[in-house]
Amino acid sequence: EPEVTQTPSHQVTQMGQEVILRCVPISNHLYFYWYRQILGQKVEFLVSFYNNEISEKSEIFDDQFSVERPDGSNFTLKIRSTKLEDSAMYFCASSVEIISNQPQHFGDGTRLSIL
Amino acid sequence: QKEVEQNSGPLSVPEGAIASLNCTYSDRGSQSFFWYRQYSGKSPELIMFIYSNGDKEDGRFTAQLNKASQYVSLLIRDSQPSDSATYLCAVNTGTASKLTFGTGTRLQVTL
């Protein structure tokens, strides 16, 4: 069964450094998402992306965050200058919307630890 | 603030029993409702989704939706120890829109 893949599985970074999290969505999916989950808390939406532009973003997704689809397969989340509070699991998700309201499928996540 | 509320649990049920997980949501514009299972340290895994009022069954799982009461539930029949996980309720308001998650209910299936 096709799946969303994320790399790396764990990223340790010094505060203030830039980090790029990578995702390969399911190949025929058209909509891409990033969510995060701080340890012990609920899954929170960050951003959605369609047709090479941001569709929607949350208050969390400030100027320090950016997303890009640099080629036909990868979807990346960049945090420009990481803070301690950015430590969380980051999940990429994708969906196909040929039929409306198709579910989002999640990758295994990247655990980001900011020191 | 559009909220999705779940009892955090833990909900403890004996093996073979029915587990009933509940979720309420505040946004009347919500259109689609999803149940994800999340094992500790892992990613959300889709269990079921439902759009229309009533029941939807898939194997041991039944999702129930009541839009008038803004209530969605998940029943797990013949619960197994492997069902022990946190169950996340998520809603969205339309095509390709973001998911809003509840905090999840931790289910423990005991031998």
Coordinates of N, CA and C in Angstrom, one line a residue:
Chain A
E1 N 0.8 -1.2 0.0 CA 0.0 0.0 0.0 C 0.9 1.2 0.0
P2 N 0.6 2.2 -0.9 CA 1.4 3.4 -0.9 C 1.4 4.1 0.4
E3 N 2.5 4.8 0.7 CA 2.5 5.5 2.0 C 3.3 6.8 1.9
V4 N 3.1 7.7 2.9 CA 3.8 8.9 3.0 C 5.2 8.6 3.7
T5 N 6.3 9.1 3.1 CA 7.6 8.8 3.8 C 8.2 10.1 4.2
Q6 N 8.8 10.1 5.4 CA 9.4 11.3 6.0 C 10.8 11.0 6.4
T7 N 11.7 12.0 6.1 CA 13.1 11.9 6.6 C 13.5 13.2 7.1
P8 N 14.4 13.2 8.1 CA 14.9 12.1 8.9 C 13.8 11.6 9.9
S9 N 14.0 10.5 10.6 CA 13.1 10.1 11.6 C 13.3 10.9 12.9
H10 N 14.6 11.3 13.1 CA 14.9 12.1 14.3 C 16.0 13.1 13.9
Q11 N 15.7 14.4 14.3 CA 16.7 15.5 14.0 C 17.0 16.2 15.2
V12 N 18.2 16.3 15.5 CA 18.7 17.1 16.7 C 19.4 18.3 16.2
T13 N 19.0 19.5 16.7 CA 19.5 20.7 16.2 C 19.8 21.7 17.3
Q14 N 20.8 22.5 17.2 CA 21.0 23.6 18.1 C 20.0 24.8 17.9
M15 N 19.6 25.4 19.0 CA 18.7 26.5 18.9 C 19.3 27.6 18.0
G16 N 18.4 28.2 17.2 CA 18.9 29.2 16.2 C 19.3 28.7 14.9
Q17 N 19.5 27.4 14.8 CA 19.9 26.8 13.5 C 18.7 26.6 12.6
E18 N 18.9 26.5 11.3 CA 17.9 26.1 10.4 C 17.7 24.6 10.3
V19 N 16.5 24.2 10.0 CA 16.2 22.8 9.9 C 15.3 22.6 8.7
I20 N 15.5 21.5 7.9 CA 14.6 21.2 6.8 C 14.1 19.8 7.0
L21 N 12.8 19.6 7.1 CA 12.2 18.3 7.2 C 11.6 17.9 5.9
R22 N 11.8 16.7 5.5 CA 11.4 16.3 4.1 C 10.3 15.2 4.1
C23 N 9.5 15.3 3.1 CA 8.4 14.4 3.0 C 8.2 14.0 1.5
V24 N 7.9 12.7 1.3 CA 7.5 12.3 -0.1 C 6.0 11.9 0.1
P25 N 5.1 12.7 -0.4 CA 3.7 12.3 -0.3 C 3.4 11.1 -1.2
I26 N 2.2 10.5 -1.1 CA 1.7 9.4 -1.9 C 1.6 10.0 -3.4
S27 N 2.0 9.2 -4.3 CA 2.3 9.8 -5.7 C 1.1 10.4 -6.4
N28 N -0.1 9.9 -6.2 CA -1.2 10.5 -6.9 C -2.0 11.5 -6.1
H29 N -1.4 11.9 -4.9 CA -2.1 12.8 -4.1 C -1.8 14.3 -4.5
L30 N -2.7 15.2 -4.2 CA -2.6 16.5 -4.7 C -2.5 17.6 -3.6
Y31 N -2.9 17.2 -2.4 CA -2.9 18.1 -1.3 C -2.0 17.6 -0.2
F32 N -1.2 18.5 0.3 CA -0.1 18.2 1.2 C -0.3 19.1 2.5
Y33 N 0.1 18.5 3.6 CA -0.1 19.1 4.9 C 1.1 18.9 5.8
W34 N 1.3 19.8 6.7 CA 2.2 19.6 7.8 C 1.4 19.8 9.1
Y35 N 1.6 18.9 10.1 CA 1.1 19.0 11.4 C 2.2 18.8 12.4
R36 N 2.0 19.3 13.6 CA 3.0 19.0 14.7 C 2.3 18.5 15.9
Q37 N 3.0 17.8 16.7 CA 2.5 17.3 18.0 C 3.6 17.4 19.1
I38 N 3.4 18.4 19.9 CA 4.3 18.5 21.1 C 4.0 17.4 22.0
L39 N 5.0 16.8 22.7 CA 4.9 15.7 23.5 C 3.8 15.8 24.5
G40 N 2.8 14.9 24.5 CA 1.7 14.9 25.4 C 0.5 15.8 25.1
Q41 N 0.7 16.4 23.9 CA -0.4 17.3 23.5 C -1.1 16.8 22.2
K42 N -2.0 17.6 21.7 CA -2.8 17.1 20.6 C -2.1 17.5 19.3
V43 N -2.5 16.8 18.2 CA -1.9 17.1 16.9 C -2.5 18.5 16.4
E44 N -1.6 19.3 15.9 CA -2.0 20.7 15.5 C -1.6 20.9 14.1
F45 N -2.5 21.5 13.4 CA -2.3 21.9 12.0 C -1.3 23.0 11.8
L46 N -0.4 22.9 10.9 CA 0.5 24.0 10.5 C 0.1 24.7 9.2
V47 N 0.1 23.9 8.1 CA -0.1 24.4 6.8 C -0.6 23.4 5.9
S48 N -1.3 23.9 4.8 CA -1.7 23.0 3.7 C -1.3 23.6 2.4
F49 N -1.1 22.8 1.4 CA -0.4 23.2 0.2 C -1.0 22.5 -1.0
Y50 N -1.3 23.3 -2.0 CA -2.0 22.7 -3.2 C -1.6 23.5 -4.4
N51 N -1.3 22.9 -5.5 CA -1.0 23.5 -6.7 C 0.2 24.5 -6.5
N52 N 1.2 24.1 -5.8 CA 2.4 24.9 -5.6 C 2.2 26.2 -4.8
E53 N 1.2 26.2 -4.0 CA 1.0 27.4 -3.1 C 0.3 27.0 -1.8
I54 N 0.5 27.8 -0.8 CA -0.1 27.6 0.5 C -1.6 27.8 0.4
S55 N -2.4 26.9 0.8 CA -3.9 27.0 0.8 C -4.3 27.6 2.1
E56 N -3.8 27.2 3.2 CA -4.2 27.6 4.5 C -3.0 27.5 5.5
K57 N -2.9 28.4 6.5 CA -1.9 28.2 7.5 C -2.4 28.6 8.8
S58 N -1.8 28.1 9.9 CA -2.3 28.4 11.3 C -1.5 29.5 11.8
E59 N -1.9 29.9 13.0 CA -1.1 31.0 13.7 C 0.3 30.5 14.1
I60 N 0.5 29.2 14.2 CA 1.8 28.7 14.6 C 2.8 28.9 13.4
F61 N 2.3 28.9 12.2 CA 3.1 28.9 11.0 C 3.4 30.4 10.7
D62 N 4.4 30.9 11.5 CA 4.8 32.3 11.3 C 5.9 32.4 10.3
D63 N 6.6 33.6 10.3 CA 7.6 33.9 9.3 C 8.8 33.0 9.4
Q64 N 9.0 32.3 10.5 CA 10.1 31.4 10.6 C 9.9 30.1 9.9
F65 N 8.7 29.8 9.4 CA 8.3 28.6 8.7 C 8.2 28.8 7.3
S66 N 8.5 27.9 6.4 CA 8.2 27.9 5.0 C 8.1 26.5 4.5
V67 N 7.3 26.4 3.4 CA 7.2 25.1 2.8 C 7.5 25.2 1.3
E68 N 7.9 24.1 0.7 CA 8.3 24.1 -0.7 C 8.1 22.7 -1.3
R69 N 7.8 22.7 -2.6 CA 7.8 21.5 -3.3 C 8.9 21.7 -4.4
P70 N 10.1 21.3 -4.0 CA 11.2 21.7 -4.9 C 11.3 20.9 -6.2
D71 N 10.6 19.7 -6.2 CA 10.6 18.9 -7.4 C 9.2 18.2 -7.4
G72 N 9.1 17.2 -8.3 CA 7.7 16.6 -8.4 C 7.4 15.6 -7.3
S73 N 8.3 15.3 -6.4 CA 8.0 14.3 -5.4 C 8.1 14.8 -4.0
N74 N 9.1 15.7 -3.7 CA 9.4 16.1 -2.3 C 8.5 17.3 -1.9
F75 N 8.3 17.3 -0.6 CA 7.5 18.4 0.0 C 8.3 18.7 1.3
T76 N 8.8 19.9 1.5 CA 9.7 20.2 2.6 C 9.1 21.3 3.5
L77 N 9.4 21.2 4.8 CA 9.1 22.2 5.8 C 10.4 22.7 6.3
K78 N 10.6 24.0 6.2 CA 11.8 24.6 6.7 C 11.5 25.5 7.9
I79 N 12.3 25.4 9.0 CA 12.2 26.3 10.1 C 13.5 27.1 10.1
R80 N 13.4 28.4 10.0 CA 14.6 29.2 9.7 C 15.5 29.3 10.9
S81 N 15.0 29.6 12.0 CA 15.8 29.9 13.2 C 15.1 29.2 14.4
T82 N 15.5 27.9 14.7 CA 14.7 27.1 15.6 C 14.7 27.6 17.0
K83 N 13.6 27.4 17.7 CA 13.5 27.8 19.1 C 13.3 26.5 19.9
L84 N 13.5 26.5 21.2 CA 13.3 25.4 22.1 C 11.9 24.8 21.9
E85 N 10.9 25.8 21.8 CA 9.5 25.3 21.7 C 9.1 24.7 20.4
D86 N 10.0 24.7 19.5 CA 9.8 24.0 18.2 C 10.0 22.5 18.3
S87 N 10.5 22.0 19.5 CA 10.7 20.6 19.7 C 9.4 19.9 19.7
A88 N 9.2 18.9 18.8 CA 7.9 18.3 18.6 C 8.1 17.2 17.6
M89 N 7.0 16.4 17.4 CA 6.9 15.5 16.3 C 6.3 16.2 15.2
Y90 N 6.8 16.2 14.0 CA 6.3 16.8 12.8 C 5.8 15.8 11.8
F91 N 4.5 15.9 11.5 CA 3.9 14.9 10.6 C 3.5 15.6 9.3
C92 N 3.9 14.9 8.2 CA 3.4 15.2 6.9 C 2.2 14.4 6.5
A93 N 1.3 14.9 5.8 CA 0.1 14.2 5.4 C -0.2 14.6 4.0
S94 N -0.9 13.7 3.3 CA -1.4 14.0 1.9 C -2.7 13.4 1.7
S95 N -3.4 14.0 0.7 CA -4.8 13.4 0.4 C -5.0 13.7 -1.1
V96 N -5.9 12.9 -1.7 CA -6.3 13.1 -3.0 C -7.8 13.5 -3.0
E97 N -8.1 14.5 -3.8 CA -9.4 15.1 -3.7 C -10.2 15.0 -5.0
I98 N -10.0 13.9 -5.7 CA -10.8 13.7 -6.9 C -12.2 13.5 -6.5
I99 N -12.4 12.8 -5.4 CA -13.7 12.7 -4.7 C -13.6 13.5 -3.4
S100 N -14.5 14.4 -3.1 CA -14.4 15.3 -2.0 C -14.2 14.6 -0.7
N101 N -13.5 15.3 0.2 CA -13.3 14.9 1.6 C -12.7 13.5 1.8
Q102 N -11.7 13.2 0.9 CA -10.9 12.0 1.1 C -10.0 12.2 2.3
P103 N -9.7 11.1 3.0 CA -9.0 11.3 4.3 C -7.5 11.6 4.0
Q104 N -6.9 12.2 5.0 CA -5.5 12.5 5.0 C -4.7 11.3 5.5
H105 N -3.6 11.0 4.8 CA -2.8 9.9 5.3 C -1.5 10.4 5.8
F106 N -1.1 10.0 6.9 CA 0.1 10.5 7.6 C 1.3 9.7 7.4
G107 N 2.5 10.4 7.4 CA 3.8 9.7 7.4 C 4.1 9.4 8.9
D108 N 5.3 8.7 9.0 CA 5.7 8.3 10.3 C 6.2 9.4 11.2
G109 N 6.5 10.5 10.7 CA 6.9 11.7 11.4 C 8.4 11.9 11.6
T110 N 8.8 13.1 11.9 CA 10.1 13.4 12.2 C 10.1 14.0 13.7
R111 N 10.9 13.4 14.5 CA 11.0 13.9 15.9 C 12.1 15.0 15.9
L112 N 11.7 16.2 16.1 CA 12.7 17.3 16.1 C 13.0 17.7 17.6
S113 N 14.3 17.7 17.9 CA 14.7 18.0 19.2 C 15.6 19.2 19.1
I114 N 15.3 20.3 19.8 CA 16.1 21.5 19.8 C 16.8 21.6 21.1
L115 N 18.1 21.8 21.0 CA 18.9 21.9 22.2 C 19.3 23.3 22.6
Chain B
Q1 N -12.9 29.9 18.8 CA -12.0 28.7 18.7 C -12.8 27.5 18.4
K2 N -12.5 26.8 17.3 CA -13.3 25.6 17.0 C -12.6 24.4 17.7
E3 N -13.4 23.7 18.5 CA -12.9 22.7 19.4 C -13.4 21.3 19.0
V4 N -12.6 20.3 19.3 CA -13.0 18.9 19.3 C -12.7 18.4 20.6
E5 N -13.7 17.8 21.3 CA -13.5 17.4 22.7 C -13.6 15.9 22.8
Q6 N -12.7 15.3 23.5 CA -12.7 13.9 23.8 C -12.3 13.7 25.3
N7 N -12.9 12.7 25.9 CA -12.4 12.3 27.2 C -11.1 11.6 27.1
S8 N -10.1 12.1 27.9 CA -8.7 11.7 27.8 C -8.5 10.2 28.3
G9 N -9.4 9.7 29.1 CA -9.3 8.4 29.6 C -8.3 8.3 30.7
P10 N -7.7 7.1 31.0 CA -7.9 5.9 30.1 C -9.2 5.2 30.3
L11 N -9.7 4.7 29.1 CA -10.8 3.8 29.1 C -10.4 2.4 29.1
S12 N -10.8 1.7 30.1 CA -10.3 0.3 30.3 C -11.4 -0.7 30.0
V13 N -11.2 -1.6 29.1 CA -12.2 -2.6 28.8 C -11.6 -4.0 28.8
P14 N -12.3 -5.0 29.2 CA -11.7 -6.3 29.1 C -11.7 -6.8 27.7
E15 N -10.8 -7.7 27.4 CA -10.7 -8.4 26.1 C -12.0 -9.0 25.7
G16 N -12.4 -8.7 24.5 CA -13.7 -9.3 24.0 C -14.9 -8.4 24.1
A17 N -14.7 -7.3 24.9 CA -15.8 -6.4 25.2 C -15.9 -5.3 24.1
I18 N -17.0 -4.5 24.2 CA -17.1 -3.4 23.2 C -16.5 -2.2 23.9
A19 N -15.7 -1.5 23.1 CA -15.2 -0.2 23.6 C -15.9 0.9 22.9
S20 N -16.4 1.9 23.6 CA -17.1 3.0 23.1 C -16.4 4.3 23.3
L21 N -16.0 5.0 22.2 CA -15.2 6.2 22.3 C -16.0 7.4 21.7
N22 N -16.0 8.5 22.4 CA -16.9 9.6 22.1 C -16.2 10.9 21.8
C23 N -16.8 11.7 21.0 CA -16.2 12.9 20.5 C -17.3 14.0 20.3
T24 N -17.1 15.2 20.7 CA -18.0 16.3 20.4 C -17.2 17.4 19.7
Y25 N -17.9 18.1 18.8 CA -17.3 19.2 18.1 C -18.1 20.4 18.1
S26 N -17.5 21.6 18.0 CA -18.2 22.8 18.2 C -18.6 23.5 16.9
D27 N -17.9 23.2 15.8 CA -18.2 23.9 14.6 C -19.3 23.2 13.8
R28 N -20.5 23.9 13.7 CA -21.6 23.2 13.0 C -21.3 23.1 11.5
G29 N -20.3 23.8 11.0 CA -19.9 23.7 9.6 C -19.1 22.4 9.3
S30 N -18.7 21.7 10.3 CA -17.9 20.5 10.1 C -18.6 19.5 9.2
Q31 N -17.9 18.9 8.2 CA -18.5 18.1 7.2 C -18.0 16.6 7.3
S32 N -16.7 16.5 7.7 CA -16.1 15.1 7.6 C -15.5 14.8 9.0
F33 N -15.6 13.5 9.3 CA -15.2 13.1 10.7 C -14.4 11.9 10.6
F34 N -13.2 11.9 11.3 CA -12.2 10.9 11.1 C -11.8 10.3 12.5
W35 N -11.6 9.0 12.5 CA -11.0 8.4 13.7 C -9.6 7.9 13.3
Y36 N -8.6 8.3 14.0 CA -7.3 7.8 13.9 C -6.8 7.1 15.1
R37 N -6.0 6.1 15.0 CA -5.4 5.4 16.1 C -3.9 5.8 16.1
Q38 N -3.5 6.1 17.3 CA -2.1 6.5 17.5 C -1.4 5.7 18.6
Y39 N -0.5 4.8 18.3 CA 0.3 4.1 19.3 C 1.4 5.1 19.8
S40 N 1.8 4.8 21.0 CA 2.8 5.7 21.6 C 4.0 6.0 20.8
G41 N 4.3 7.2 20.5 CA 5.5 7.5 19.7 C 5.4 7.3 18.2
K42 N 4.2 7.0 17.8 CA 3.9 6.7 16.4 C 3.0 7.8 15.8
S43 N 2.8 7.6 14.5 CA 2.0 8.6 13.8 C 0.5 8.2 13.8
P44 N -0.4 9.1 13.5 CA -1.8 8.8 13.5 C -2.1 7.8 12.3
E45 N -2.9 6.8 12.5 CA -3.2 5.8 11.5 C -4.8 5.9 11.3
L46 N -5.2 6.1 10.1 CA -6.6 6.2 9.8 C -7.4 4.9 10.1
I47 N -8.4 5.0 10.9 CA -9.3 3.8 11.2 C -10.6 3.9 10.4
M48 N -11.3 5.0 10.5 CA -12.5 5.2 9.8 C -12.8 6.6 9.5
F49 N -13.7 6.9 8.5 CA -14.2 8.2 8.3 C -15.7 8.1 8.0
I50 N -16.4 9.2 8.3 CA -17.9 9.2 8.1 C -18.3 10.6 7.8
Y51 N -19.2 10.8 6.9 CA -19.7 12.1 6.4 C -21.2 12.3 6.7
S52 N -21.9 11.2 6.7 CA -23.4 11.3 6.8 C -23.9 10.8 8.2
N53 N -25.0 11.4 8.6 CA -25.6 10.9 9.9 C -25.9 9.4 9.8
G54 N -25.7 8.8 11.0 CA -26.0 7.4 11.1 C -24.8 6.6 11.4
D55 N -24.8 5.3 11.0 CA -23.7 4.4 11.4 C -23.0 4.0 10.1
K56 N -21.7 3.7 10.3 CA -20.9 3.2 9.2 C -20.0 2.1 9.8
E57 N -20.1 0.9 9.3 CA -19.4 -0.3 9.8 C -18.2 -0.7 8.9
D58 N -17.1 -1.1 9.6 CA -16.0 -1.7 8.8 C -15.3 -2.7 9.7
G59 N -15.7 -3.9 9.5 CA -15.1 -5.0 10.4 C -15.6 -4.8 11.8
R60 N -14.6 -4.8 12.7 CA -15.0 -4.6 14.1 C -15.3 -3.2 14.6
F61 N -15.1 -2.3 13.6 CA -15.3 -0.9 13.9 C -16.6 -0.3 13.4
T62 N -17.3 0.5 14.2 CA -18.5 1.2 13.7 C -18.4 2.7 14.1
A63 N -18.5 3.5 13.2 CA -18.5 5.0 13.5 C -20.0 5.4 13.4
Q64 N -20.3 6.3 14.4 CA -21.7 6.8 14.5 C -21.6 8.4 14.4
L65 N -22.5 9.0 13.7 CA -22.5 10.4 13.6 C -23.9 11.0 13.8
N66 N -23.9 12.0 14.6 CA -25.2 12.7 14.9 C -24.9 14.2 14.7
K67 N -25.1 14.8 13.6 CA -24.8 16.2 13.3 C -25.6 17.1 14.2
A68 N -26.9 16.8 14.4 CA -27.7 17.7 15.2 C -27.2 17.8 16.6
S69 N -26.6 16.7 17.2 CA -26.0 16.8 18.5 C -24.5 17.1 18.5
Q70 N -24.0 17.2 17.3 CA -22.5 17.5 17.1 C -21.7 16.5 17.9
Y71 N -22.0 15.2 17.5 CA -21.4 14.1 18.3 C -21.0 13.0 17.3
V72 N -19.9 12.5 17.5 CA -19.4 11.3 16.7 C -18.8 10.3 17.7
S73 N -19.0 9.0 17.4 CA -18.5 8.0 18.3 C -17.8 6.9 17.4
L74 N -17.0 6.1 18.1 CA -16.4 4.9 17.5 C -16.6 3.8 18.5
L75 N -17.2 2.7 17.9 CA -17.4 1.5 18.7 C -16.4 0.4 18.2
I76 N -15.7 -0.2 19.1 CA -14.8 -1.3 18.7 C -15.3 -2.6 19.4
R77 N -15.8 -3.5 18.5 CA -16.3 -4.8 19.0 C -15.2 -5.8 19.2
D78 N -15.4 -6.8 20.1 CA -14.4 -7.8 20.4 C -13.0 -7.2 20.5
S79 N -12.9 -6.3 21.5 CA -11.7 -5.6 21.7 C -10.5 -6.5 22.0
Q80 N -9.4 -6.2 21.4 CA -8.2 -7.0 21.5 C -7.1 -6.2 22.2
P81 N -6.2 -6.8 22.9 CA -5.0 -6.1 23.5 C -4.3 -5.2 22.5
S82 N -4.3 -5.6 21.2 CA -3.6 -4.8 20.2 C -4.4 -3.5 19.9
D83 N -5.6 -3.4 20.4 CA -6.4 -2.2 20.2 C -6.0 -1.1 21.2
S84 N -5.2 -1.5 22.2 CA -4.7 -0.5 23.2 C -3.9 0.6 22.5
A85 N -4.4 1.8 22.5 CA -3.8 2.9 21.8 C -4.5 4.2 22.2
T86 N -4.1 5.3 21.7 CA -4.9 6.5 21.8 C -5.7 6.7 20.5
Y87 N -7.0 7.0 20.7 CA -7.8 7.2 19.5 C -8.2 8.7 19.4
L88 N -7.8 9.2 18.2 CA -7.9 10.6 17.9 C -9.1 10.8 17.1
C89 N -10.0 11.8 17.5 CA -11.1 12.2 16.7 C -10.6 13.5 15.9
A90 N -11.0 13.6 14.6 CA -10.6 14.7 13.9 C -11.7 15.1 13.0
V91 N -11.9 16.4 12.8 CA -12.9 16.9 11.9 C -12.4 17.9 10.9
N92 N -13.0 18.0 9.7 CA -12.7 19.2 8.9 C -14.0 19.8 8.3
T93 N -13.9 20.9 7.7 CA -15.0 21.7 7.3 C -15.3 21.6 5.8
G94 N -14.5 20.8 5.1 CA -14.8 20.8 3.7 C -13.6 20.1 2.9
T95 N -13.7 20.2 1.6 CA -12.7 19.5 0.8 C -11.3 20.1 1.0
A96 N -10.4 19.2 1.3 CA -9.0 19.5 1.4 C -8.7 20.5 2.6
S97 N -9.6 20.7 3.5 CA -9.4 21.7 4.6 C -8.6 21.0 5.7
K98 N -8.1 21.8 6.6 CA -7.3 21.2 7.7 C -8.1 20.3 8.6
L99 N -7.4 19.4 9.3 CA -8.0 18.6 10.3 C -7.8 19.3 11.6
T100 N -8.9 19.3 12.4 CA -8.8 19.8 13.8 C -9.0 18.5 14.7
F101 N -8.0 18.3 15.5 CA -7.9 17.1 16.3 C -8.4 17.3 17.7
G102 N -9.0 16.3 18.3 CA -9.1 16.3 19.8 C -7.9 15.8 20.4
T103 N -7.9 15.8 21.8 CA -6.7 15.4 22.5 C -6.5 13.9 22.5
G104 N -7.6 13.1 22.2 CA -7.5 11.7 22.1 C -7.9 11.0 23.4
T105 N -8.4 9.8 23.2 CA -8.8 9.0 24.3 C -7.9 7.7 24.4
R106 N -7.3 7.5 25.5 CA -6.4 6.4 25.7 C -7.2 5.2 26.0
L107 N -7.2 4.1 25.2 CA -7.9 2.9 25.4 C -6.9 1.8 25.9
Q108 N -7.3 1.1 27.0 CA -6.6 0.0 27.5 C -7.4 -1.2 27.4
V109 N -7.0 -2.3 26.7 CA -7.8 -3.5 26.7 C -7.0 -4.5 27.5
T110 N -7.7 -5.0 28.6 CA -7.1 -5.8 29.6 C -7.4 -7.3 29.3
L111 N -6.4 -8.2 29.7 CA -6.6 -9.6 29.5 C -7.5 -10.2 30.5

